[in-house]
Every structure is written in structure tokens, then in C-alpha cells.
Amino acid sequence: MKQKVLLGLSGGVDSAIAGYFLKKQGYDVTCCFMRNWDSIANNDIKGNPTLTGSKCSQELDYDDAKKTADELGLPLLRKDFIEEYWKEVFSMFIDTYKKGYTPDPDVFCNKYIKFGHFYDYAKSLGFDTIAMGHYAKRIDENGEAHLYKAFDLNKDQSYFLGQISEEQLSHALFPLSDITKPEVRKIASGLNLSVAKKKDSTGVCFIGERNFKSFLENYLPSKPGQIVDLATNKVIEQHDGILYYTVGQHKGMNIGGIKGRSCAPFFVVGKNVEKNILYVAQEENNSFRFSSRCLIDHFNWIGNDLPSSDYQCNCKFRYRGKDMPVILHLMSKDSAYLTYQDYSYIAKGQIACLYQGNRLVGSGIIEETYDRNYQKIPY
RNA sequence: UGGGGUAUAGCCAAGCGGUAAGGCAUCAGACUUUGACUCUGAUAUGCGGUGGUUCGAAUCCACCUACCCCAG
């Protein structure tokens, strides 16, 4: 009997080709369009370019999903998780911002919505498994599911799956695990799919591309304050809200040339939420951007091979960041230290994803950073 | 109202008689399922103002204006 699969169909080209592959491989495929964001209900007004159009972007994506499903000859369901997304993903996103950290909502959208509620929904309808158009790979070893980077290392999206459990992974399929993005486009063109040339979506998933600052202003009112250069401790500019900036950023601060200083750009190295101060440092000759250790919590290990002692692996501190060698030192079931040599601009709130070769072994949320002497960095 | 100095794009800043470097910022693209980073491109018919010298002036001269420093 054919395995019944519920595929998340977004209206983009990736999940479309995922559906094509599943069907070709002999699965009994049903598509499902998920809707997790409602601009009106969620008070997403300011800077929202889609409100003035006759249809909001989520509805346009649904139209594309419908067309795609028809073109592939697959049935399409539609399911809202708007309330769940707000409660379990978005409120955490806002709370993280309020701490001055930089959250990564898509990671938790995967953990709670796509591989959580969506799977429960599929199960309730009698499906055996779910499938997604992520560029990631699942390999079952010793009877358990392990997560690997996709064959297309340029598109690899395993980073966004770092917080899912082995159990969640074990009932998910990734049909795009061994294909490159250019090949996906080519196949879509060959099939004459209407989304074959649709531009890749970027931006927070379900919220979409737009001016991020004005989006945030809907939920985090602007609160102007000072920008302080850590090298001199002097105020060099004004900011219009400390929460809108992220560590490692250098644009959008309006810091021009300063008399008597070099011409190197300034970067955000930290912030003080209570004092509403944004700390910056000039690129050259500053040690403020470095850390040598960080504390991660929400620790998640994917598999039953959790190491008992210090463990060498690589870490991505940001999506599309480089894999950097680190030593993992577990502190509790939920937290760990990562120790390394002088990495710059590590933003608290981001996900640290641990890799052993191409296998994503675990992840955690960056909670604190420490200097060379393992003293906590106060900003 | 004595002496000295400086005025070049939003900000730093080169230029020293031959037709406005560069950086930062900003904007636009590219890249990107986070905000970023990165990459590419754009940005002074104009050099505080008015005259003058010269074939030719941001560059030399005169005066004016603004700011800075030192004296009083």
C-alpha cells in the first residue's frame, strides 16, 4: 500500500518540485497550504506593502499553491495555524527582541508549527508522514533519524531545523535533499509550472520581505537614544530604537567620518537595554567584537549519541555563517558552553547549530558571551 | 574688533595653476526562508561669498562672511 504523505506546499518552486518528486517516487501525495500569519488580525499595519493591494501576499501564495497543485495533479488542503504561530513563535520572537537579543523565528516555526502542529494535523487525517521543500537531508542510522546538510551546500537550510527533535525528524521527508537549486528551476521549467520562475522568498517566513524596522515598530515602539563608541566611550550618534539593531550590523546608523579617526566603518557590538545605549566599535583594531566562549540554552541534540564529555565539532552562529571549530561542554540537559578562539559579532538570541561534518548534531540559543578570560561580556 | 589659522558632497578628507582622489554615511541592485554580513553600482558642472590676475583658478591676489586658537 502506498505511503500517504502530506506535503507543505508554500506556493514557491521548491515545494512544488518536492511534490513532483514524491509523486514520481510512488507516494500517495496530498498538498497542504499553511497560513500562519494574518496581517489584520495580528495588527501588522505599519510598513505593510500588501494591505493596499486587492489581495495580501499570503493569498497570492495560496493562488500559486492552488495552480501548482492543479498542474501536478495533486489535491490541496488548506490549514490555518495563525493562533498557534502567534502564541508559540511570534510572542517569543517579540520577547527576545525586548531583551535586546536577535531572535530567529523560523527555527521555532519549524519546531512548533511545521514539524509540530502540522504533523499532528497530518496524523489526525491519517497520513503516515509529512514532507517539506527544505533543502536538508534525513539519513536513518542505527534505527534513528539523523539530520544532514543538503547536497546543495549553497542552499542548505538544515540550520533552520536545528531545534527539531529526532522524533519529529523521523516522520519527515525532504525530497530536495540531493538536488541543487538550479536543477529544481530547470525541472520546474521543463514541467511548465507557473511558479518555475517565481522569485525565491526571503524574509521571515509567513511575514515576507519588507522594511524590517517598520514591521517591528508595530510591536516594539521606537525609543531614541545614544550610540556610544566603546573605544572612546563617547556618544557619536543617536539611534531611533536599540531593539532595531543587531550585533554585527554596520548600516543604518548614519555614522559618517569622524575627525581624527580612521575611515573604517563602525559595527554594532552590543547594547544596554536598561540604559537604551547602542554600543559600536570601529572595525580595525578593536577587540570588542570578539568572544571566546558562549553559553547556549534550549539545548537540543538530534539522536541518541549525546556525548558525555567535551566534544569537538563545528558551529554555525548564523544562517549562512561559516562552520567554526568549537568545543561543546554540556552543563545540564538544557544548556552548554561552546568554547572557541576569538569569533566576532556573535549575536545573542541566534541559534548556534553544531555540525559533525555534514551532520547537524544539535543546537541551542545563544544566551551569553564571554571574553578570552571567560569573563562575561556585559554588553 | 591685536595676532594667527581654517573654509572642498550629509560626515571625514586628498588636491598646492591644467579642468574635483578616496573612505564613511546614504540610496539602488545582487546574494539570502532571520535581522545582518558580503558583493556591485550610483551620488559636487562644483570647491564659503564677490571681484581680479591668467589661454586656463579649488589652487595665486584683494575684499567680505563664518568658525577655531592665542593674546587682551
CSV table of C-alpha atoms (C1' of nucleotides) in Angstrom, one decimal:
chain,number,residue,atom,x,y,z
A,1,MET,CA,0.0,0.0,0.0
A,2,LYS,CA,1.2,3.5,-0.9
A,3,GLN,CA,2.5,5.6,1.9
A,4,LYS,CA,0.3,8.7,2.5
A,5,VAL,CA,2.3,11.9,2.6
A,6,LEU,CA,1.1,15.4,3.5
A,7,LEU,CA,3.4,17.9,1.8
A,8,GLY,CA,3.7,21.5,2.9
A,9,LEU,CA,3.1,23.5,-0.3
A,10,SER,CA,4.0,27.1,0.0
A,11,GLY,CA,3.4,28.4,-3.5
A,12,GLY,CA,7.1,28.5,-4.3
A,13,VAL,CA,9.1,26.5,-6.7
A,14,ASP,CA,10.9,24.3,-4.1
A,15,SER,CA,7.9,22.7,-2.5
A,16,ALA,CA,6.3,22.3,-6.0
A,17,ILE,CA,9.3,20.2,-7.1
A,18,ALA,CA,9.2,18.3,-3.8
A,19,GLY,CA,5.7,17.3,-4.7
A,20,TYR,CA,6.7,16.3,-8.2
A,21,PHE,CA,9.4,14.0,-6.8
A,22,LEU,CA,7.2,12.4,-4.2
A,23,LYS,CA,4.5,11.6,-6.8
A,24,LYS,CA,7.1,10.2,-9.1
A,25,GLN,CA,8.5,8.1,-6.3
A,26,GLY,CA,5.1,6.5,-5.8
A,27,TYR,CA,3.8,8.2,-2.7
A,28,ASP,CA,0.2,9.0,-2.2
A,29,VAL,CA,0.7,12.7,-2.1
A,30,THR,CA,-1.7,15.4,-0.7
A,31,CYS,CA,-0.6,19.0,-0.5
A,32,CYS,CA,-1.4,21.4,2.2
A,33,PHE,CA,-1.1,25.2,2.2
A,34,MET,CA,-0.4,26.5,5.7
A,35,ARG,CA,-1.4,30.0,6.7
A,36,ASN,CA,0.3,31.3,9.8
A,37,TRP,CA,0.0,35.0,9.6
A,38,ASP,CA,-2.9,37.3,9.3
A,39,SER,CA,-1.8,40.9,8.8
A,40,ILE,CA,-5.1,42.4,10.0
A,41,ALA,CA,-5.7,40.1,13.0
A,42,ASN,CA,-2.0,40.5,14.0
A,43,ASN,CA,-2.1,44.3,13.7
A,44,ASP,CA,0.6,44.2,11.1
A,45,ILE,CA,-0.1,47.6,9.6
A,46,LYS,CA,2.9,49.8,9.6
A,47,GLY,CA,5.1,49.4,6.5
A,48,ASN,CA,3.0,46.6,5.2
A,49,PRO,CA,3.0,46.9,1.4
A,50,THR,CA,0.3,44.2,0.8
A,51,LEU,CA,-2.5,45.9,2.7
A,52,THR,CA,-3.2,48.3,-0.2
A,53,GLY,CA,-3.4,45.6,-2.8
A,54,SER,CA,-6.6,43.8,-3.5
A,55,LYS,CA,-5.1,40.6,-2.1
A,56,CYS,CA,-2.5,40.1,0.6
A,57,SER,CA,0.7,38.2,-0.1
A,58,GLN,CA,-0.5,35.1,1.7
A,59,GLU,CA,-3.5,34.9,-0.5
A,60,LEU,CA,-1.4,35.3,-3.6
A,61,ASP,CA,0.8,32.5,-2.4
A,62,TYR,CA,-2.3,30.4,-1.9
A,63,ASP,CA,-3.3,31.1,-5.5
A,64,ASP,CA,0.1,29.9,-6.7
A,65,ALA,CA,-0.1,26.8,-4.5
A,66,LYS,CA,-3.5,26.0,-6.0
A,67,LYS,CA,-2.2,26.4,-9.5
A,68,THR,CA,0.8,24.3,-8.7
A,69,ALA,CA,-1.3,21.5,-7.2
A,70,ASP,CA,-3.5,21.5,-10.2
A,71,GLU,CA,-0.6,21.4,-12.6
A,72,LEU,CA,0.9,18.5,-10.7
A,73,GLY,CA,-2.4,16.8,-10.4
A,74,LEU,CA,-2.4,16.7,-6.6
A,75,PRO,CA,-5.1,17.5,-4.1
A,76,LEU,CA,-4.6,20.6,-2.0
A,77,LEU,CA,-5.8,21.3,1.6
A,78,ARG,CA,-5.5,24.5,3.4
A,79,LYS,CA,-4.9,24.9,7.1
A,80,ASP,CA,-4.5,27.9,9.4
A,81,PHE,CA,-2.1,28.0,12.3
A,82,ILE,CA,-2.4,31.7,12.9
A,83,GLU,CA,-3.2,31.5,16.6
A,84,GLU,CA,-0.5,28.8,17.3
A,85,TYR,CA,2.1,30.9,15.4
A,86,TRP,CA,1.3,34.0,17.4
A,87,LYS,CA,1.4,32.2,20.7
A,88,GLU,CA,4.3,29.8,20.2
A,89,VAL,CA,6.5,31.6,17.8
A,90,PHE,CA,5.7,35.3,17.5
A,91,SER,CA,5.4,36.1,21.2
A,92,MET,CA,8.7,34.5,21.8
A,93,PHE,CA,10.2,36.5,18.9
A,94,ILE,CA,9.0,39.8,20.5
A,95,ASP,CA,10.1,38.8,24.0
A,96,THR,CA,13.6,38.0,22.6
A,97,TYR,CA,13.7,41.4,21.0
A,98,LYS,CA,12.7,43.1,24.2
A,99,LYS,CA,15.7,41.6,25.8
A,100,GLY,CA,17.9,43.2,23.2
A,101,TYR,CA,18.6,39.9,21.6
A,102,THR,CA,18.2,38.9,17.9
A,103,PRO,CA,15.7,36.1,17.6
A,104,ASP,CA,15.4,33.5,14.8
A,105,PRO,CA,11.7,32.9,14.5
A,106,ASP,CA,11.9,30.5,11.5
A,107,VAL,CA,13.7,28.0,13.6
A,108,PHE,CA,10.8,27.9,16.1
A,109,CYS,CA,8.3,28.0,13.3
A,110,ASN,CA,9.8,24.7,12.2
A,111,LYS,CA,9.9,23.2,15.7
A,112,TYR,CA,6.4,24.2,16.8
A,113,ILE,CA,4.4,24.7,13.6
A,114,LYS,CA,5.7,22.8,10.6
A,115,PHE,CA,7.1,19.8,12.5
A,116,GLY,CA,4.6,20.1,15.4
A,117,HIS,CA,1.1,21.2,14.7
A,118,PHE,CA,1.3,20.5,11.0
A,119,TYR,CA,2.4,16.9,11.7
A,120,ASP,CA,-0.3,16.5,14.3
A,121,TYR,CA,-2.8,17.7,11.8
A,122,ALA,CA,-1.5,15.3,9.2
A,123,LYS,CA,-1.6,12.4,11.6
A,124,SER,CA,-5.2,13.2,12.6
A,125,LEU,CA,-6.1,12.9,8.9
A,126,GLY,CA,-4.5,9.5,8.6
A,127,PHE,CA,-1.3,10.5,6.9
A,128,ASP,CA,1.8,8.4,7.5
A,129,THR,CA,4.3,11.1,7.2
A,130,ILE,CA,4.9,14.7,6.3
A,131,ALA,CA,7.2,16.2,3.6
A,132,MET,CA,8.7,19.7,3.2
A,133,GLY,CA,10.6,21.6,0.5
A,134,HIS,CA,13.5,22.3,2.8
A,135,TYR,CA,17.0,21.8,1.4
A,136,ALA,CA,18.1,19.3,4.1
A,137,LYS,CA,18.7,15.6,4.3
A,138,ARG,CA,17.5,12.9,6.7
A,139,ILE,CA,19.6,9.8,7.0
A,140,ASP,CA,18.5,6.9,9.2
A,141,GLU,CA,21.4,5.3,11.0
A,142,ASN,CA,21.2,2.6,13.7
A,143,GLY,CA,17.4,2.9,13.7
A,144,GLU,CA,17.2,6.6,14.3
A,145,ALA,CA,16.8,9.6,12.1
A,146,HIS,CA,19.8,12.0,11.7
A,147,LEU,CA,19.8,15.4,10.1
A,148,TYR,CA,22.3,16.3,7.4
A,149,LYS,CA,23.1,19.2,5.3
A,150,ALA,CA,21.5,19.2,1.8
A,151,PHE,CA,23.6,18.1,-1.2
A,152,ASP,CA,23.3,21.7,-2.4
A,153,LEU,CA,25.5,23.3,0.2
A,154,ASN,CA,24.8,26.7,-1.1
A,155,LYS,CA,21.1,26.4,-0.4
A,156,ASP,CA,21.4,24.1,2.7
A,157,GLN,CA,18.6,25.0,5.2
A,158,SER,CA,19.4,22.5,7.9
A,159,TYR,CA,20.3,25.4,10.1
A,160,PHE,CA,16.6,26.2,10.4
A,161,LEU,CA,15.8,22.7,11.6
A,162,GLY,CA,18.3,22.7,14.4
A,163,GLN,CA,15.7,22.7,17.1
A,164,ILE,CA,13.6,19.8,16.0
A,165,SER,CA,13.7,16.5,17.8
A,166,GLU,CA,14.8,13.1,16.5
A,167,GLU,CA,11.2,12.0,16.8
A,168,GLN,CA,9.9,15.0,14.7
A,169,LEU,CA,12.6,14.3,12.1
A,170,SER,CA,11.8,10.6,11.9
A,171,HIS,CA,8.5,11.2,10.3
A,172,ALA,CA,9.5,13.9,7.8
A,173,LEU,CA,10.7,13.6,4.2
A,174,PHE,CA,12.9,16.1,2.4
A,175,PRO,CA,12.6,15.3,-1.3
A,176,LEU,CA,15.1,18.1,-2.2
A,177,SER,CA,17.9,16.5,-0.2
A,178,ASP,CA,20.0,15.6,-3.2
A,179,ILE,CA,19.3,18.1,-5.8
A,180,THR,CA,20.6,21.6,-6.5
A,181,LYS,CA,18.5,24.7,-6.8
A,182,PRO,CA,19.4,25.3,-10.4
A,183,GLU,CA,18.2,21.8,-11.2
A,184,VAL,CA,15.0,22.5,-9.4
A,185,ARG,CA,14.4,25.5,-11.5
A,186,LYS,CA,15.2,23.5,-14.6
A,187,ILE,CA,12.8,20.8,-13.8
A,188,ALA,CA,10.1,23.3,-13.0
A,189,SER,CA,10.6,25.0,-16.4
A,190,GLY,CA,10.5,21.6,-18.1
A,191,LEU,CA,7.2,20.9,-16.4
A,192,ASN,CA,5.9,24.3,-17.4
A,193,LEU,CA,5.0,25.1,-13.8
A,194,SER,CA,3.6,28.6,-13.4
A,195,VAL,CA,5.9,29.1,-10.4
A,196,ALA,CA,9.0,28.0,-12.3
A,197,LYS,CA,10.4,31.5,-12.5
A,198,LYS,CA,8.9,32.8,-9.3
A,199,LYS,CA,11.5,34.7,-7.2
A,200,ASP,CA,12.7,32.9,-4.1
A,201,SER,CA,11.0,34.2,-1.0
A,202,THR,CA,13.2,35.6,1.7
A,203,GLY,CA,12.5,37.4,4.9
A,204,VAL,CA,10.9,35.9,8.0
A,205,CYS,CA,8.7,33.1,6.7
A,206,PHE,CA,5.0,34.0,6.6
A,207,ILE,CA,5.7,37.6,7.1
A,208,GLY,CA,7.7,38.1,4.0
A,209,GLU,CA,10.1,40.7,2.6
A,210,ARG,CA,9.7,44.2,3.7
A,211,ASN,CA,11.2,47.0,5.6
A,212,PHE,CA,12.0,45.2,8.8
A,213,LYS,CA,12.2,48.2,11.0
A,214,SER,CA,8.8,49.4,10.2
A,215,PHE,CA,7.4,45.9,10.7
A,216,LEU,CA,8.9,45.8,14.2
A,217,GLU,CA,7.5,49.2,15.0
A,218,ASN,CA,4.1,47.6,15.0
A,219,TYR,CA,5.1,45.7,18.1
A,220,LEU,CA,8.1,47.5,19.5
A,221,PRO,CA,7.7,51.3,19.6
A,222,SER,CA,10.7,53.3,18.8
A,223,LYS,CA,12.7,54.7,21.7
A,224,PRO,CA,15.5,57.0,20.6
A,225,GLY,CA,18.8,57.0,22.5
A,226,GLN,CA,22.6,57.3,22.2
A,227,ILE,CA,25.1,55.4,20.1
A,228,VAL,CA,28.4,55.1,22.1
A,229,ASP,CA,31.8,54.2,20.7
A,230,LEU,CA,33.3,51.6,23.0
A,231,ALA,CA,36.8,52.6,22.2
A,232,THR,CA,36.4,56.1,23.4
A,233,ASN,CA,33.2,55.8,25.4
A,234,LYS,CA,31.9,58.9,23.6
A,235,VAL,CA,28.5,59.4,22.1
A,236,ILE,CA,28.9,59.6,18.4
A,237,GLU,CA,25.3,59.4,17.1
A,238,GLN,CA,21.7,58.9,18.0
A,239,HIS,CA,19.7,55.8,17.4
A,240,ASP,CA,15.9,55.5,17.0
A,241,GLY,CA,15.4,52.3,18.9
A,242,ILE,CA,18.1,50.0,20.2
A,243,LEU,CA,16.0,46.9,19.5
A,244,TYR,CA,16.0,47.5,15.8
A,245,TYR,CA,19.8,46.8,15.5
A,246,THR,CA,21.6,43.6,15.6
A,247,VAL,CA,25.2,42.7,16.6
A,248,GLY,CA,27.4,42.7,13.6
A,249,GLN,CA,25.4,45.3,11.7
A,250,HIS,CA,27.0,48.5,10.3
A,251,LYS,CA,24.4,50.0,8.1
A,252,GLY,CA,21.6,52.2,9.2
A,253,MET,CA,23.4,54.1,12.0
A,254,ASN,CA,24.3,57.1,10.0
A,255,ILE,CA,27.8,57.2,11.4
A,256,GLY,CA,30.0,59.2,9.0
A,257,GLY,CA,33.6,60.2,9.1
A,258,ILE,CA,34.9,61.4,12.4
A,259,LYS,CA,37.7,63.9,12.7
A,260,GLY,CA,41.0,62.4,13.8
A,261,ARG,CA,39.7,58.8,13.4
A,262,SER,CA,40.4,56.3,10.6
A,263,CYS,CA,37.9,55.8,7.9
A,264,ALA,CA,36.9,52.3,8.8
A,265,PRO,CA,33.2,51.6,9.3
A,266,PHE,CA,31.5,51.2,12.7
A,267,PHE,CA,29.8,48.0,13.7
A,268,VAL,CA,27.3,47.2,16.4
A,269,VAL,CA,29.0,45.1,19.1
A,270,GLY,CA,26.3,45.2,21.8
A,271,LYS,CA,23.6,47.0,23.7
A,272,ASN,CA,22.4,48.0,27.1
A,273,VAL,CA,18.7,47.8,27.1
A,274,GLU,CA,18.2,49.4,30.5
A,275,LYS,CA,20.2,52.5,29.6
A,276,ASN,CA,19.0,52.3,26.0
A,277,ILE,CA,22.6,52.6,24.7
A,278,LEU,CA,23.8,51.0,21.4
A,279,TYR,CA,27.5,50.1,21.6
A,280,VAL,CA,29.6,50.3,18.4
A,281,ALA,CA,33.2,49.9,17.6
A,282,GLN,CA,35.3,50.7,14.6
A,283,GLU,CA,36.3,47.7,12.5
A,284,GLU,CA,40.0,47.9,12.8
A,285,ASN,CA,42.0,47.4,16.0
A,286,ASN,CA,39.0,46.7,18.2
A,287,SER,CA,38.7,43.7,20.4
A,288,PHE,CA,35.2,44.5,21.5
A,289,ARG,CA,33.7,42.4,18.8
A,290,PHE,CA,35.4,39.1,19.8
A,291,SER,CA,34.3,36.4,22.2
A,292,SER,CA,35.9,33.1,23.1
A,293,ARG,CA,33.0,31.3,24.7
A,294,CYS,CA,29.3,31.4,24.8
A,295,LEU,CA,26.5,29.9,26.8
A,296,ILE,CA,23.7,28.3,24.9
A,297,ASP,CA,20.3,27.1,26.3
A,298,HIS,CA,17.3,25.4,24.8
A,299,PHE,CA,19.9,22.7,24.0
A,300,ASN,CA,18.7,20.1,21.6
A,301,TRP,CA,20.6,17.0,20.5
A,302,ILE,CA,19.3,15.1,17.5
A,303,GLY,CA,19.9,11.5,18.1
A,304,ASN,CA,20.8,9.1,21.0
A,305,ASP,CA,24.5,9.6,20.8
A,306,LEU,CA,24.8,12.7,23.1
A,307,PRO,CA,28.4,12.9,24.1
A,308,SER,CA,29.2,12.6,27.8
A,309,SER,CA,32.5,14.6,27.8
A,310,ASP,CA,33.8,17.6,25.9
A,311,TYR,CA,33.1,17.2,22.2
A,312,GLN,CA,34.8,18.8,19.2
A,313,CYS,CA,32.6,19.9,16.4
A,314,ASN,CA,31.8,22.8,14.2
A,315,CYS,CA,29.3,25.6,14.8
A,316,LYS,CA,27.3,27.9,12.7
A,317,PHE,CA,26.5,31.0,14.7
A,318,ARG,CA,24.3,32.4,12.0
A,319,TYR,CA,22.5,31.1,8.9
A,320,ARG,CA,25.0,31.0,6.0
A,321,GLY,CA,27.8,31.6,8.5
A,322,LYS,CA,31.0,29.6,8.3
A,323,ASP,CA,31.4,26.4,10.2
A,324,MET,CA,33.7,27.3,13.0
A,325,PRO,CA,35.5,24.7,15.2
A,326,VAL,CA,34.2,24.7,18.8
A,327,ILE,CA,34.3,22.5,21.9
A,328,LEU,CA,31.0,21.6,23.3
A,329,HIS,CA,30.8,21.3,27.1
A,330,LEU,CA,27.5,20.2,28.5
A,331,MET,CA,26.3,22.0,31.6
A,332,SER,CA,22.9,20.4,32.0
A,333,LYS,CA,20.2,18.7,30.0
A,334,ASP,CA,19.3,22.1,28.6
A,335,SER,CA,22.4,24.2,28.5
A,336,ALA,CA,26.1,24.0,27.4
A,337,TYR,CA,29.2,26.1,26.8
A,338,LEU,CA,30.8,26.5,23.5
A,339,THR,CA,34.5,27.4,23.6
A,340,TYR,CA,36.4,28.7,20.7
A,341,GLN,CA,39.1,31.2,19.6
A,342,ASP,CA,38.1,34.8,19.1
A,343,TYR,CA,35.0,34.8,16.9
A,344,SER,CA,33.5,38.2,16.1
A,345,TYR,CA,30.0,39.6,16.2
A,346,ILE,CA,28.1,36.7,17.8
A,347,ALA,CA,24.6,37.9,18.4
A,348,LYS,CA,22.7,36.6,21.4
A,349,GLY,CA,19.3,35.1,20.6
A,350,GLN,CA,20.6,33.5,17.4
A,351,ILE,CA,20.8,29.7,17.1
A,352,ALA,CA,24.2,28.1,17.4
A,353,CYS,CA,24.0,25.0,15.2
A,354,LEU,CA,26.5,22.2,15.8
A,355,TYR,CA,27.7,20.1,13.0
A,356,GLN,CA,29.9,17.0,12.8
A,357,GLY,CA,31.0,17.0,9.2
A,358,ASN,CA,27.7,17.4,7.3
A,359,ARG,CA,25.6,16.1,10.1
A,360,LEU,CA,23.7,18.6,12.3
A,361,VAL,CA,24.0,17.1,15.7
A,362,GLY,CA,22.4,19.7,17.8
A,363,SER,CA,21.8,23.4,18.6
A,364,GLY,CA,20.9,25.9,21.2
A,365,ILE,CA,20.0,29.6,21.6
A,366,ILE,CA,23.0,31.9,22.3
A,367,GLU,CA,22.3,33.3,25.7
A,368,GLU,CA,25.6,34.9,26.9
A,369,THR,CA,29.1,35.6,25.5
A,370,TYR,CA,32.5,35.6,27.3
A,371,ASP,CA,35.8,37.1,26.6
A,372,ARG,CA,39.3,35.5,26.4
A,373,ASN,CA,39.4,35.2,30.2
A,374,TYR,CA,36.0,33.7,30.2
A,375,GLN,CA,34.6,36.8,31.9
A,376,LYS,CA,31.0,37.5,30.8
A,377,ILE,CA,30.8,40.3,28.3
A,378,PRO,CA,28.5,42.9,29.8
A,379,TYR,CA,27.0,44.3,26.6
B,1,U,C1',37.1,94.3,16.8
B,2,G,C1',45.5,92.9,18.2
B,3,G,C1',47.9,88.4,16.1
B,4,G,C1',47.5,83.6,13.8
B,5,G,C1',44.6,79.6,11.4
B,6,U,C1',40.7,77.1,8.7
B,7,A,C1',36.6,77.1,5.0
B,8,U,C1',36.0,71.1,-0.8
B,9,A,C1',29.2,66.5,-1.1
B,10,G,C1',25.4,64.5,4.9
B,11,C,C1',30.5,63.4,7.6
B,12,C,C1',35.9,62.8,7.4
B,13,A,C1',39.3,64.1,3.6
B,14,A,C1',43.0,64.5,-0.9
B,15,G,C1',44.3,68.3,-4.1
B,16,C,C1',49.4,73.2,-3.9
B,17,G,C1',47.7,76.8,-11.7
B,18,G,C1',45.7,72.4,-16.4
B,19,U,C1',39.9,71.1,-15.9
B,20,A,C1',37.2,67.8,-8.4
B,21,A,C1',41.1,61.1,-5.3
B,22,G,C1',39.4,58.0,-1.5
B,23,G,C1',36.7,56.5,2.8
B,24,C,C1',32.3,56.7,5.9
B,25,A,C1',27.2,57.6,5.5
B,26,U,C1',23.0,57.3,2.1
B,27,C,C1',20.3,55.2,-2.0
B,28,A,C1',19.6,51.2,-5.6
B,29,G,C1',20.6,46.3,-7.2
B,30,A,C1',22.7,41.2,-6.3
B,31,C,C1',23.1,37.4,-2.6
B,32,U,C1',19.8,35.4,1.4
B,33,U,C1',13.4,31.4,4.1
B,34,U,C1',16.1,35.8,10.5
B,35,G,C1',17.6,40.8,11.3
B,36,A,C1',22.7,41.0,9.4
B,37,C,C1',27.3,40.3,6.9
B,38,U,C1',29.3,40.4,1.8
B,39,C,C1',29.4,42.0,-3.4
B,40,U,C1',28.1,45.5,-7.5
B,41,G,C1',26.6,50.3,-8.9
B,42,A,C1',25.0,55.5,-8.1
B,43,U,C1',26.0,60.2,-5.6
B,44,A,C1',29.9,68.0,-6.1
B,45,U,C1',29.2,71.4,-14.0
B,46,G,C1',31.1,72.0,-8.1
B,47,C,C1',35.5,73.7,-4.0
B,48,G,C1',32.2,79.8,2.0
B,49,G,C1',30.9,84.7,-1.0
B,50,U,C1',32.2,88.7,-4.5
B,51,G,C1',35.6,90.6,-7.7
B,52,G,C1',40.6,90.3,-10.0
B,53,U,C1',45.3,88.0,-12.4
B,54,U,C1',45.7,84.1,-16.3
B,55,C,C1',44.7,80.8,-22.6
B,56,G,C1',43.2,78.2,-18.1
B,57,A,C1',41.8,79.1,-10.8
B,58,A,C1',39.5,74.7,-5.6
B,59,U,C1',44.6,76.1,-6.2
B,60,C,C1',47.5,83.0,-7.0
B,61,C,C1',45.7,88.2,-5.3
B,62,A,C1',42.0,91.7,-2.9
B,63,C,C1',37.9,92.4,-0.1
B,64,C,C1',33.7,90.3,2.6
B,65,U,C1',31.5,86.3,5.7
B,66,A,C1',31.6,82.2,9.2
B,67,C,C1',34.1,79.3,12.7
B,68,C,C1',38.7,78.0,15.6
B,69,C,C1',43.2,79.2,18.5
B,70,C,C1',46.4,82.8,21.2
B,71,A,C1',46.6,87.3,23.4
B,72,G,C1',43.9,91.3,25.7
